[in-house]
mmCIF file of C-alpha atoms in Angstrom:
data_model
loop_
_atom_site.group_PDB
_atom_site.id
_atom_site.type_symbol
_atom_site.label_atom_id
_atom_site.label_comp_id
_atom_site.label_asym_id
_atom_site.label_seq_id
_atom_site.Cartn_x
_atom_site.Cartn_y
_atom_site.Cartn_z
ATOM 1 C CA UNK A 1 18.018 -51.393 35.676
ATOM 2 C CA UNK A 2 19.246 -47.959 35.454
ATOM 3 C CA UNK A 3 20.734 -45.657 33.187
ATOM 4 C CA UNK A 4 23.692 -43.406 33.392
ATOM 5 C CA UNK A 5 23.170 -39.778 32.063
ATOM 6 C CA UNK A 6 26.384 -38.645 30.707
ATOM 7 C CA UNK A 7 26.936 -35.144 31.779
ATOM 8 C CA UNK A 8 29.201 -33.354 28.873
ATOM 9 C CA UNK A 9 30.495 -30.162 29.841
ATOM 10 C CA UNK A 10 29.654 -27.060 26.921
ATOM 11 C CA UNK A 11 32.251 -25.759 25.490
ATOM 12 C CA UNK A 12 33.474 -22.528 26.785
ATOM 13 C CA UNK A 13 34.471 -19.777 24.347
ATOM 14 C CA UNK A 14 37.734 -18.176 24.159
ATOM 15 C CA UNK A 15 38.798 -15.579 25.884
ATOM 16 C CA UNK A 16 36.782 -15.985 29.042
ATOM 17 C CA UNK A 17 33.842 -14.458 28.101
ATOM 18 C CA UNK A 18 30.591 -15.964 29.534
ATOM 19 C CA UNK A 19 28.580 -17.582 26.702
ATOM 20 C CA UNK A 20 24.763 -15.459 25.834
ATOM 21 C CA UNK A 21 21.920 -16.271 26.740
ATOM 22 C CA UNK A 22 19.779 -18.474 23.873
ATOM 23 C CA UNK A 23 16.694 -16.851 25.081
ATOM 24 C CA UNK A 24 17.312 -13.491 25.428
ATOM 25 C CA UNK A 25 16.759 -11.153 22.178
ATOM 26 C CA UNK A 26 19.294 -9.791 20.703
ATOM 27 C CA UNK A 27 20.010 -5.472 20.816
ATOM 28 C CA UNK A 28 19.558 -5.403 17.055
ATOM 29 C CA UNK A 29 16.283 -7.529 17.442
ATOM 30 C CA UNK A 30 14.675 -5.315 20.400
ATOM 31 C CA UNK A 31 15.573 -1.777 18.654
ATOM 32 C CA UNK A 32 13.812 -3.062 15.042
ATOM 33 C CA UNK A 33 10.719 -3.761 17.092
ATOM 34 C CA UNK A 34 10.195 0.093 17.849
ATOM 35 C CA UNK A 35 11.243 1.499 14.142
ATOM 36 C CA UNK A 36 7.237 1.575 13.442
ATOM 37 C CA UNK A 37 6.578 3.839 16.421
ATOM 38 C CA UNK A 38 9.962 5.791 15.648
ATOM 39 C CA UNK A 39 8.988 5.928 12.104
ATOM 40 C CA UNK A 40 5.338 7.422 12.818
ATOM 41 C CA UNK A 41 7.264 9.936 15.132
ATOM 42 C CA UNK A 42 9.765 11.161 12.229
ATOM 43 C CA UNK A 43 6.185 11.464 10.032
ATOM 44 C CA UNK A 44 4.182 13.112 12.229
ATOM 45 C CA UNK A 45 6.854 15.847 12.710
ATOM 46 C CA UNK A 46 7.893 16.184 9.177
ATOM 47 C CA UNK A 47 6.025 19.535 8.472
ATOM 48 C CA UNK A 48 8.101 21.163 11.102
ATOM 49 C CA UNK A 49 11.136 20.192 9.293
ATOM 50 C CA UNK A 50 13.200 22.469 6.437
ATOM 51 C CA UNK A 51 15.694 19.744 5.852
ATOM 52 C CA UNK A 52 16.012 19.315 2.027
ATOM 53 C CA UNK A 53 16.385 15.777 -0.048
ATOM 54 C CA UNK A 54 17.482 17.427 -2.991
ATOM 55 C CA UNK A 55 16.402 14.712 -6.304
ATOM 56 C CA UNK A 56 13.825 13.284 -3.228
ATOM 57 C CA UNK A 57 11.404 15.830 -3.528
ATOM 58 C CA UNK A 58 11.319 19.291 -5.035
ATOM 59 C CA UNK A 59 11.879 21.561 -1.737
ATOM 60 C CA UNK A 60 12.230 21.412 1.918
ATOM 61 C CA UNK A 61 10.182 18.564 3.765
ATOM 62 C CA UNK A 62 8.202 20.915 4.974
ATOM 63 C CA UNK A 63 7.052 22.682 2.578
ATOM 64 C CA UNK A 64 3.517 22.882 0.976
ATOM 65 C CA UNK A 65 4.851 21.084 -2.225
ATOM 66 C CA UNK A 66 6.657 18.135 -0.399
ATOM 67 C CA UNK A 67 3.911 17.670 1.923
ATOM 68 C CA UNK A 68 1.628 17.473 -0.549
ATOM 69 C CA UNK A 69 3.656 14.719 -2.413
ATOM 70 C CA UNK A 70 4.072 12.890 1.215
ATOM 71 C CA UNK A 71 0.420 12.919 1.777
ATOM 72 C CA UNK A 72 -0.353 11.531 -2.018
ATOM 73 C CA UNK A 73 2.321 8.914 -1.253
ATOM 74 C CA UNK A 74 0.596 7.928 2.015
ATOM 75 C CA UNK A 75 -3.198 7.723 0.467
ATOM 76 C CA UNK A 76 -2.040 5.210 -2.618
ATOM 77 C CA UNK A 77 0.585 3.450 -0.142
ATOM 78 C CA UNK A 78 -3.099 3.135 1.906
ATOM 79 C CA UNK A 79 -5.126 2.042 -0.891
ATOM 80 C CA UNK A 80 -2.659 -0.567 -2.232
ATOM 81 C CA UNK A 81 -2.256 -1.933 1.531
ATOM 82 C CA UNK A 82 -6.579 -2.163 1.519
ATOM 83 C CA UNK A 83 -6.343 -3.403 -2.312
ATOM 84 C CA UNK A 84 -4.350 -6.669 -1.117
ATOM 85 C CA UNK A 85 -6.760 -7.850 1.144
ATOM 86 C CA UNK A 86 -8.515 -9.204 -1.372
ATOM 87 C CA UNK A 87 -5.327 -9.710 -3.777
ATOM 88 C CA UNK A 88 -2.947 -10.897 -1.452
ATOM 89 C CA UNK A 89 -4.662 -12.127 1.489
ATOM 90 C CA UNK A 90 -7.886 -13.531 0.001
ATOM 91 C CA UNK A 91 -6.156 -14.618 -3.574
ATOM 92 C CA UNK A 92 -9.367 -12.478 -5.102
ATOM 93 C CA UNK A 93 -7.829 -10.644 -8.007
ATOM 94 C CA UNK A 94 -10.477 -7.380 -8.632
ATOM 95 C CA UNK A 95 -9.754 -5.166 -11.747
ATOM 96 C CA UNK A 96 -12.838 -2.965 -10.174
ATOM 97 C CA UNK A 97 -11.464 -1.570 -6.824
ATOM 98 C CA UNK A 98 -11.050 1.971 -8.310
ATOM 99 C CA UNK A 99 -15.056 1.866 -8.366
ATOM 100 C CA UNK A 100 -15.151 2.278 -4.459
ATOM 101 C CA UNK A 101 -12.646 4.956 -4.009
ATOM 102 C CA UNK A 102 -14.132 6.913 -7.119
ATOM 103 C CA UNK A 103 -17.564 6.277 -4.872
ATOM 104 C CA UNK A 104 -16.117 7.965 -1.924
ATOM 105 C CA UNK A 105 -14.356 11.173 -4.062
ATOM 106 C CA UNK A 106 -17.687 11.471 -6.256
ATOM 107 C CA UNK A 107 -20.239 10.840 -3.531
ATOM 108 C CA UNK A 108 -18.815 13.884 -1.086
ATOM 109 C CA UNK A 109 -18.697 16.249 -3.926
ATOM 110 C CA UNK A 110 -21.503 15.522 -5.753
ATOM 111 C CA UNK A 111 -23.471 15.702 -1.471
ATOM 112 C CA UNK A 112 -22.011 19.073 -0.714
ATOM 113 C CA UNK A 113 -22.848 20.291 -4.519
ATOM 114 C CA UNK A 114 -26.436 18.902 -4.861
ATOM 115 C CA UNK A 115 -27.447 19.209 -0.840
ATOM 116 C CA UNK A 116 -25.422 21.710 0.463
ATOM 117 C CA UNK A 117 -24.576 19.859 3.197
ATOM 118 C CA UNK A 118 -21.565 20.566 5.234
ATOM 119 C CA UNK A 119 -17.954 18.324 4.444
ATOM 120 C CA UNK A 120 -18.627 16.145 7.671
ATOM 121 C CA UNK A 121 -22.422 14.838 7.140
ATOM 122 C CA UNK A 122 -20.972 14.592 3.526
ATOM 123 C CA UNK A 123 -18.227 12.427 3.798
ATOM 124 C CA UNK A 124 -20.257 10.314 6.654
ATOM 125 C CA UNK A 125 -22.597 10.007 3.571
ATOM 126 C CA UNK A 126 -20.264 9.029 1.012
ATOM 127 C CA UNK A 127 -18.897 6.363 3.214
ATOM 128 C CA UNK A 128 -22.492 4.672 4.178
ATOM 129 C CA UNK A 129 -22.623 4.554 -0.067
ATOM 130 C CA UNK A 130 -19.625 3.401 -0.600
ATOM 131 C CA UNK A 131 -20.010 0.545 2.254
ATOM 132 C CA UNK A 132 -23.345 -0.365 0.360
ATOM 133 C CA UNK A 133 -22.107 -0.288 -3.297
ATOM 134 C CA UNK A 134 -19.197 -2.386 -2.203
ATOM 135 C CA UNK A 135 -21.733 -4.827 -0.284
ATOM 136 C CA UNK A 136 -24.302 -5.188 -3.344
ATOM 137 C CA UNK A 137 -21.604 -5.598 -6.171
ATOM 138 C CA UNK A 138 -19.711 -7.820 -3.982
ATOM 139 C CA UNK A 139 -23.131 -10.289 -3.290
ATOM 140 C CA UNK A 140 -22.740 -10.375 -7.389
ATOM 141 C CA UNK A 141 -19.054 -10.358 -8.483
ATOM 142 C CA UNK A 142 -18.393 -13.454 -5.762
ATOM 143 C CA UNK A 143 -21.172 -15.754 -7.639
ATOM 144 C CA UNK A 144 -18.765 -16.555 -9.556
ATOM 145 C CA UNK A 145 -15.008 -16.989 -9.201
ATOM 146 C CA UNK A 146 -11.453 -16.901 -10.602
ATOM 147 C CA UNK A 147 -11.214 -14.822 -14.198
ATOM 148 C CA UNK A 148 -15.119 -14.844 -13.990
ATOM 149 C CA UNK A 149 -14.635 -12.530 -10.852
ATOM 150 C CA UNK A 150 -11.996 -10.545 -11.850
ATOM 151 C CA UNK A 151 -14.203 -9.747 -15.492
ATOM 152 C CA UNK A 152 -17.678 -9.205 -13.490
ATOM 153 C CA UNK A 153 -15.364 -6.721 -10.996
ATOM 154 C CA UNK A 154 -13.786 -4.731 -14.314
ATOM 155 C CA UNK A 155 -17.555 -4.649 -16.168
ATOM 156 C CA UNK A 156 -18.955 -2.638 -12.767
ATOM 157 C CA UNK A 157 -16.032 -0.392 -13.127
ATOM 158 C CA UNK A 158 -16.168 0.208 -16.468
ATOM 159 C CA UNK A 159 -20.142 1.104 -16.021
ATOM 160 C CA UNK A 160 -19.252 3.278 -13.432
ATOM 161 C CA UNK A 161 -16.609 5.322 -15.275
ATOM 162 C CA UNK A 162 -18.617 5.604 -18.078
ATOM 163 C CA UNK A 163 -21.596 7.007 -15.882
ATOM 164 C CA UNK A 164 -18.987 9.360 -14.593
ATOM 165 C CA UNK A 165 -17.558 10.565 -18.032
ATOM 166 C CA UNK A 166 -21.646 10.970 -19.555
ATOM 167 C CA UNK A 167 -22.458 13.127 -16.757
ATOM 168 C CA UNK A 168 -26.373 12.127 -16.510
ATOM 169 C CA UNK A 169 -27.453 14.846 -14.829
ATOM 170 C CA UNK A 170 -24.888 17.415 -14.115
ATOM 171 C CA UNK A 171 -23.822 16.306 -11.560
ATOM 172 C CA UNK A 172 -20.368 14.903 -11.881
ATOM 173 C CA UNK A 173 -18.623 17.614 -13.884
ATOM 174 C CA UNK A 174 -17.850 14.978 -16.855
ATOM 175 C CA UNK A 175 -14.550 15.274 -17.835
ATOM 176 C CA UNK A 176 -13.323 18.058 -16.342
ATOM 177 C CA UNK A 177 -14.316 16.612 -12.884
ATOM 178 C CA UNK A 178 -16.041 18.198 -10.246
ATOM 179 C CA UNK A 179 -14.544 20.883 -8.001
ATOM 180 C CA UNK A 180 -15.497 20.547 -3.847
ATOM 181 C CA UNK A 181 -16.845 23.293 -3.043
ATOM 182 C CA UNK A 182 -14.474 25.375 -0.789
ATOM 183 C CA UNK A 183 -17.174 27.142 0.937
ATOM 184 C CA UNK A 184 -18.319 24.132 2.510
ATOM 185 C CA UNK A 185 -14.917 22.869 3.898
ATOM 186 C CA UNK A 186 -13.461 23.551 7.006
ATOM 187 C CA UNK A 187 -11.433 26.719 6.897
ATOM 188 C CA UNK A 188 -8.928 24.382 8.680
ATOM 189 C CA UNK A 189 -8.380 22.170 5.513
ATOM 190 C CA UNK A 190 -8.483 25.325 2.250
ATOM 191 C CA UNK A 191 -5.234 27.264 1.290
ATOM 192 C CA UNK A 192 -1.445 26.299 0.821
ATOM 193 C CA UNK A 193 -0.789 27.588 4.228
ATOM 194 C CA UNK A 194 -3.186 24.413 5.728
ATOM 195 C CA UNK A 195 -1.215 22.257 3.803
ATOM 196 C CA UNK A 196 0.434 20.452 7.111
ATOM 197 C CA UNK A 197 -3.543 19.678 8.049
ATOM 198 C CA UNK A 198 -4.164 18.080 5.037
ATOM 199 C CA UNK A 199 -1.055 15.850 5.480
ATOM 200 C CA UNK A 200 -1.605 14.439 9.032
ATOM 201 C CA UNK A 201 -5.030 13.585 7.618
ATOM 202 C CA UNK A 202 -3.669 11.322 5.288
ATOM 203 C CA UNK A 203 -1.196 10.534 7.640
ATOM 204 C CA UNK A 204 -4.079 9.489 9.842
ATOM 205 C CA UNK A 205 -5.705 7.059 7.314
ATOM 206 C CA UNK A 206 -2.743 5.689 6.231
ATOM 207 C CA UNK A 207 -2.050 4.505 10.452
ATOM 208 C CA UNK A 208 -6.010 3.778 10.438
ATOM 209 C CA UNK A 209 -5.733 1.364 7.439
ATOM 210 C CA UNK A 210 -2.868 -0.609 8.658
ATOM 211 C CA UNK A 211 -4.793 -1.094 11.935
ATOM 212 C CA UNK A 212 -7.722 -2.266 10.362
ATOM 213 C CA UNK A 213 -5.825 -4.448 7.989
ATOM 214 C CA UNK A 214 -3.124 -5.718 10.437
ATOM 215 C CA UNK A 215 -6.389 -7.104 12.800
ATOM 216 C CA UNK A 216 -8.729 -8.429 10.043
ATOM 217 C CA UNK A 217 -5.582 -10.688 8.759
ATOM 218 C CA UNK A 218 -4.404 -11.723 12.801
ATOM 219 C CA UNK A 219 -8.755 -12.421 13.356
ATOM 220 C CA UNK A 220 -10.136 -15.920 12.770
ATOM 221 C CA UNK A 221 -11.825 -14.385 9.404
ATOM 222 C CA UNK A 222 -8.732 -13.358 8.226
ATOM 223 C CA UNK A 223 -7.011 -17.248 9.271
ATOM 224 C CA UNK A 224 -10.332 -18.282 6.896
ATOM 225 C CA UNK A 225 -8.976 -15.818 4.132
ATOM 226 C CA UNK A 226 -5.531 -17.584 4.471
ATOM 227 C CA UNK A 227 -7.386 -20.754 3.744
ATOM 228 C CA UNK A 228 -9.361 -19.291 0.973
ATOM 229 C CA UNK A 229 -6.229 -18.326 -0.828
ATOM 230 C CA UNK A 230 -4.115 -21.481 -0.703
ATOM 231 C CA UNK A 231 -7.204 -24.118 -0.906
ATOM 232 C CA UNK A 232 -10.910 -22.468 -1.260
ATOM 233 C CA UNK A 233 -12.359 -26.478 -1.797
ATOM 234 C CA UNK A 234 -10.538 -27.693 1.459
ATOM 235 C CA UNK A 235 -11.956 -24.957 3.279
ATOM 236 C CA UNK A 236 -15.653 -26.045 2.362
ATOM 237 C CA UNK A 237 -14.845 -29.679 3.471
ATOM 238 C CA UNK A 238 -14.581 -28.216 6.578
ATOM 239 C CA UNK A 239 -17.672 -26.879 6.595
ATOM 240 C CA UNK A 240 -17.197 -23.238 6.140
ATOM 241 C CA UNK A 241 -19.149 -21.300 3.585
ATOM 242 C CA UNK A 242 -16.643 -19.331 1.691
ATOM 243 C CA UNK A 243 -18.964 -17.048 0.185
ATOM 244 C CA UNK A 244 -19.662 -15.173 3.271
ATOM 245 C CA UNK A 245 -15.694 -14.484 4.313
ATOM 246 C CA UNK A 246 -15.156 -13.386 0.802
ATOM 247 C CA UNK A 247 -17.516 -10.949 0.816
ATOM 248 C CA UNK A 248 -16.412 -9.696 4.249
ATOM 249 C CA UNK A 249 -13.106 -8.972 2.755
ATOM 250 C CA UNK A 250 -14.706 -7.347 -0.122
ATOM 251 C CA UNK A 251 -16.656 -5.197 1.884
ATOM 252 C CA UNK A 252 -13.877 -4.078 4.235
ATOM 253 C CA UNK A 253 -11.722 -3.177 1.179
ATOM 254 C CA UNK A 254 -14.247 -1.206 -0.066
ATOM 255 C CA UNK A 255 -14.948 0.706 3.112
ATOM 256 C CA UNK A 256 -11.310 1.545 3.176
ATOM 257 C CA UNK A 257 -11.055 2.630 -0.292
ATOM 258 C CA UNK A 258 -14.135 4.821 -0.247
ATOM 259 C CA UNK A 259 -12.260 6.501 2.659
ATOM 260 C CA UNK A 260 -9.206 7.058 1.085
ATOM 261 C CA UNK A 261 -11.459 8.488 -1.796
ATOM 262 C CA UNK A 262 -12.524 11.157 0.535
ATOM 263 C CA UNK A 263 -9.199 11.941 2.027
ATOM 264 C CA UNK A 264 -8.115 12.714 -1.820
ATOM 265 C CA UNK A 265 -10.615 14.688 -2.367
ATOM 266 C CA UNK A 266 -9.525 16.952 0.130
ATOM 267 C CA UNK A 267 -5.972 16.962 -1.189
ATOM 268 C CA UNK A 268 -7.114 17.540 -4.527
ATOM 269 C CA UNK A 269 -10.048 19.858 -3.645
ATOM 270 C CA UNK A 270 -12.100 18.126 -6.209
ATOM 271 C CA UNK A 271 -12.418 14.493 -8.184
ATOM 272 C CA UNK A 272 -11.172 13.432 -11.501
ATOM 273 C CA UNK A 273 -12.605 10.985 -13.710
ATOM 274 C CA UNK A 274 -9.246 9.538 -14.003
ATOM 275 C CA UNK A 275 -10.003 7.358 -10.649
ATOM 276 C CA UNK A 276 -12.538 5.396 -11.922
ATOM 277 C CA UNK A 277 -10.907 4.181 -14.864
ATOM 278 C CA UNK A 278 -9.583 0.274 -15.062
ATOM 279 C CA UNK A 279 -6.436 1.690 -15.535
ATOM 280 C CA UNK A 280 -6.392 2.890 -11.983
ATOM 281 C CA UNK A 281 -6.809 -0.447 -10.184
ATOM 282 C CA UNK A 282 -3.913 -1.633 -12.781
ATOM 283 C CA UNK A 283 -2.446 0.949 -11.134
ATOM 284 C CA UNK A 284 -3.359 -0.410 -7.430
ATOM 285 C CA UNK A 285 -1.993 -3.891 -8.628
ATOM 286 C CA UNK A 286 1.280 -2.695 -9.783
ATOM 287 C CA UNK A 287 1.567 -1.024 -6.559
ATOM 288 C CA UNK A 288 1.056 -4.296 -4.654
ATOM 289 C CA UNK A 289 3.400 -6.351 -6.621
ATOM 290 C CA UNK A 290 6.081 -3.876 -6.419
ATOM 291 C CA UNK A 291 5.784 -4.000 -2.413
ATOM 292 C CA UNK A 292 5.088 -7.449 -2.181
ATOM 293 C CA UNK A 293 2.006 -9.164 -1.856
ATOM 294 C CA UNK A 294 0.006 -10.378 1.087
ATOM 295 C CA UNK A 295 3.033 -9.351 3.376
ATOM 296 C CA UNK A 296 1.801 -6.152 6.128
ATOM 297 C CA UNK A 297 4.289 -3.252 4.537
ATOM 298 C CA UNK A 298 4.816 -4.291 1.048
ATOM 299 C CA UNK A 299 1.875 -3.163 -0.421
ATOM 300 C CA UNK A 300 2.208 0.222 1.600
ATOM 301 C CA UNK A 301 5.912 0.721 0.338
ATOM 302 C CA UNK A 302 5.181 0.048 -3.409
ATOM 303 C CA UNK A 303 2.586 2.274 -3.204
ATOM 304 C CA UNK A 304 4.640 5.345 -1.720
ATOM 305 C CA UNK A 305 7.723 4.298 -4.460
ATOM 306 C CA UNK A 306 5.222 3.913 -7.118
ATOM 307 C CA UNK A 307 3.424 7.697 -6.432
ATOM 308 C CA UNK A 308 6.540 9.089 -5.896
ATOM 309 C CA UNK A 309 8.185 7.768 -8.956
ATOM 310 C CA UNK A 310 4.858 8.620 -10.523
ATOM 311 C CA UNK A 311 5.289 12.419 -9.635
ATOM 312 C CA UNK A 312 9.229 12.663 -9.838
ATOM 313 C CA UNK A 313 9.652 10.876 -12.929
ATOM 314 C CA UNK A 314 7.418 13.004 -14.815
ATOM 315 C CA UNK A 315 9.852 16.420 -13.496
ATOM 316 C CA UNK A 316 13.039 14.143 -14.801
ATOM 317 C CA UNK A 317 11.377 13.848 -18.178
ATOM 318 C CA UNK A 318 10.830 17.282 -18.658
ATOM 319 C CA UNK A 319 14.554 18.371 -17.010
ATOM 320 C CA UNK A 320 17.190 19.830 -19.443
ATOM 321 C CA UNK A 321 19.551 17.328 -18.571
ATOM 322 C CA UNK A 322 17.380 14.719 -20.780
ATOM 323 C CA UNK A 323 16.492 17.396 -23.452
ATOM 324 C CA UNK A 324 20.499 17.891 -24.367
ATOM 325 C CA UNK A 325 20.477 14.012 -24.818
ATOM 326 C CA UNK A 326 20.974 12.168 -28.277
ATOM 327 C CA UNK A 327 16.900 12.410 -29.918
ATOM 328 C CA UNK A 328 18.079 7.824 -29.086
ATOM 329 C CA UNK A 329 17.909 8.556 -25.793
ATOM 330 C CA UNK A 330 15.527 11.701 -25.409
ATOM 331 C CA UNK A 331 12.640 10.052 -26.650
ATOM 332 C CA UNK A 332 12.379 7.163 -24.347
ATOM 333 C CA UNK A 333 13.270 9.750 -21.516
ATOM 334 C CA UNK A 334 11.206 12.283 -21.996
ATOM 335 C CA UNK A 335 8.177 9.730 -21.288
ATOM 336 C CA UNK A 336 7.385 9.317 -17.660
ATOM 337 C CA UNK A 337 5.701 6.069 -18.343
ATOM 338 C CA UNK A 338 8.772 4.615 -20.295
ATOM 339 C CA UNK A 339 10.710 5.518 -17.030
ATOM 340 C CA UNK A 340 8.398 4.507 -14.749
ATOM 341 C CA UNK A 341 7.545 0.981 -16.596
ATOM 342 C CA UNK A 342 11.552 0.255 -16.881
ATOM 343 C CA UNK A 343 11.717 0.780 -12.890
ATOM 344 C CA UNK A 344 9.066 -1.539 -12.615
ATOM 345 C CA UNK A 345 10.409 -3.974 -14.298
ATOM 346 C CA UNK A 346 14.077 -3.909 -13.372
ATOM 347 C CA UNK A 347 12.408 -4.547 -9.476
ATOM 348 C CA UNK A 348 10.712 -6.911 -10.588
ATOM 349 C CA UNK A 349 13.313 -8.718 -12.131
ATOM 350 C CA UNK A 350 15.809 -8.517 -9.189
ATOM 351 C CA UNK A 351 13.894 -8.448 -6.281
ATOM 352 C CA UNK A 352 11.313 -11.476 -6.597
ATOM 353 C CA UNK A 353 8.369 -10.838 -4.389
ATOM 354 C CA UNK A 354 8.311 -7.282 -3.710
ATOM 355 C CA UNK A 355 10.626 -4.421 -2.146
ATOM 356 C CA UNK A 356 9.469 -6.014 1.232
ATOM 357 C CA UNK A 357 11.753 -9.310 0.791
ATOM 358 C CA UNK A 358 14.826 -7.505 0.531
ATOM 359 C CA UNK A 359 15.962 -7.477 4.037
ATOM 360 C CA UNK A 360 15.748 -10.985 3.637
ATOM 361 C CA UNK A 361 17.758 -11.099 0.740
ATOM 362 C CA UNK A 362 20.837 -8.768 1.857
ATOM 363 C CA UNK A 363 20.532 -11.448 4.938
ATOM 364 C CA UNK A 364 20.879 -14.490 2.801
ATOM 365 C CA UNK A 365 23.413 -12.936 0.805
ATOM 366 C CA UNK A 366 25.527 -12.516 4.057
ATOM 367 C CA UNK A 367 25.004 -15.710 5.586
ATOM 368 C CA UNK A 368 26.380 -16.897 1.864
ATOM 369 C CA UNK A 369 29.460 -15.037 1.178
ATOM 370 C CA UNK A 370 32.694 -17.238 1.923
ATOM 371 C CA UNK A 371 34.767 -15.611 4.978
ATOM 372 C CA UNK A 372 37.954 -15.482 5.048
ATOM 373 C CA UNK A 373 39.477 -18.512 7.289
ATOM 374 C CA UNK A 374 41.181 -17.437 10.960
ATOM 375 C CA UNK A 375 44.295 -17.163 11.892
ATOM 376 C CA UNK A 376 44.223 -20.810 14.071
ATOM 377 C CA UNK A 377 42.832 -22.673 10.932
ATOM 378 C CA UNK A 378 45.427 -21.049 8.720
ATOM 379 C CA UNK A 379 48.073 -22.503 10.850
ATOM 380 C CA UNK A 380 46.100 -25.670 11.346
ATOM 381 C CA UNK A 381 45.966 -26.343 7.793
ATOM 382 C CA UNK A 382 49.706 -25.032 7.188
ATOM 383 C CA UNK A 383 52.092 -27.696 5.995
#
């Protein structure tokens, strides 16, 4: 017995035009593959440029000032983007990740000052510690887990900025900081005019720590972390020891925080006490939420809106426009952190899940909105 197939012809659409291909990508899809590579091209050309984004930044983009904001933005952007693989990809929430980039600031300086060694074998140095101080507190903080972890995580923090503010020793400047000592830094990376250097460095580490991200998350271990997050217990059923992935990830972050403590230190020239406070990984966290966590730019974008606004805000504050303001409104305005905790939360509030989702949103919103019928249904439906 056999079947007929009934062949239907597809409908053809007006006007004679052929009907598109299904598989083939669309323009707008092939062009937003490349606006990462376009976007690294516009960055690593900025310090060339003397176009101004007047209430963006202070003076041209390529000048020392704006440059020096960029690069800040970059390292925190970074540093937020390392922070979530534990936060976002791992579901590890660590109030102690400004230990490890402190490590890395601290360590160089403290190297160069106490050995005299040069800025390279020094930051090689601080690295190796910072790798092993993120290895041995990890092997302890990940005994236990949930707010066990995150407590353990904000007690080795808290020890460490309190080491850091005591200054045993002499050796970390207290709370003044401690100054690198320009005599042992490349003449490459000291003075205003070496600015631009200073910025594709961070520039560099920014690139370097979406890499490294980017393939731990797309790696088996990072498919494990995945697990981790949503289900640790169905993970061990499978026969997987948890303990060991978890402390991979905690390593890795602290590797890349360590370096980004080294990179500030040369924007800086010196370390401040101020990033090894608990504050600081609020700071981190903040940064991640605003981006949107355990998504590959979010983190990175909060972190650049959050230093900027940071650094901006404070500038608005102080303007005269908000001085000649009723003492009702002055007040509240004149505090960066009033302005910068009201952005926060007005993000928050409207865009759910970080500055990344909001493509997705504006998309939704189109596909949404009513359209206006055609002129063949208007006449269809005409009585």
């Amino acid at each position: 017995m056999t079947t007929a197939t009934e062949i239907t012809a597809e409908p053809q659409p007006k006007g004679g035009d052929a009907a598109p291909s299904v598989g083939a990508p669309s323009t707008t899809r092939r062009l937003t593959r490349w606006w990462p590579a376009a976007l690294l091209l516009a960055l690593v050309v900025a310090p060339y440029s003397a176009l101004p984004l007047p209430g963006l930044l202070a003076g041209p983009i390529g000048s020392p000032g704006s440059l020096q904001l960029l690069a800040l933005c970059l390292v925190f952007g970074a540093l937020a983007t390392g922070y979530d693989l534990l936060l976002g990809r791992t579901g590890l929430l660590s109030f102690g990740h400004s230990l490890y980039f402190a490590a890395g600031t601290y360590a160089t300086g403290v190297i160069m000052h106490q050995a005299g060694l040069p800025f390279a074998v020094s930051a090689l140095l601080a690295l190796l510690f910072g790798v092993a101080l993120a290895a041995l507190l990890g092997s302890v903080s990940l005994r236990v887990s949930g707010i066990g972890f995150s407590m353990v995580t904000l007690a080795f923090a808290q020890a460490g900025s309190i080491l850091v503010e005591r200054d045993p020793g002499g050796v970390t400047g207290g709370e003044e900081g401690l100054a690198a000592p320009a005599e042992l830094l490349p003449g490459w990376l000291t003075g205003i005019q070496n600015t631009a250097n200073l910025y594709w460095i961070a520039l560099a580490y920014a690139v370097f720590t979406l890499a490294v991200v980017h393939w731990a998350v797309r790696s088996p271990t990072g498919r494990v972390w995945e697990g981790i997050k949503e289900n640790e217990r169905r993970v061990e059923v499978l026969g997987l020891r948890t303990y060991g992935f978890k402390l991979v990830a905690f390593v890795l972050a602290g590797a890349l925080a360590a370096l980004g403590g080294i990179v500030y230190l040369l924007l800086t020239g010196g370390a401040t006490p101020k990033t090894t406070t608990a504050e600081f990984t609020l700071s981190l966290l903040v940064m991640v939420v605003l981006g949107g966590s355990g998504s590959r730019w979010g983190p990175l974008l909060g972190g650049i809106l959050y230093t900027w606004a940071d650094h901006r805000l404070g500038d608005l504050a102080g303007s005269g426009a908000v001085a000649d303001l009723p003492a009702v409104l002055r007040v509240p305005l004149s505090e960066p952190l009033f302005l910068l905790g009201t952005l926060f939360v007005a993000l928050v509030y409207l865009l759910p899940g970080g500055l990344v989702r909001l493509p997705e949103r504006v998309r939704a919103a189109r596909r949404t909105r009513p359209t206006p019928a055609s002129a063949d249904e208007q006449e269809d439906t005409a009585p």
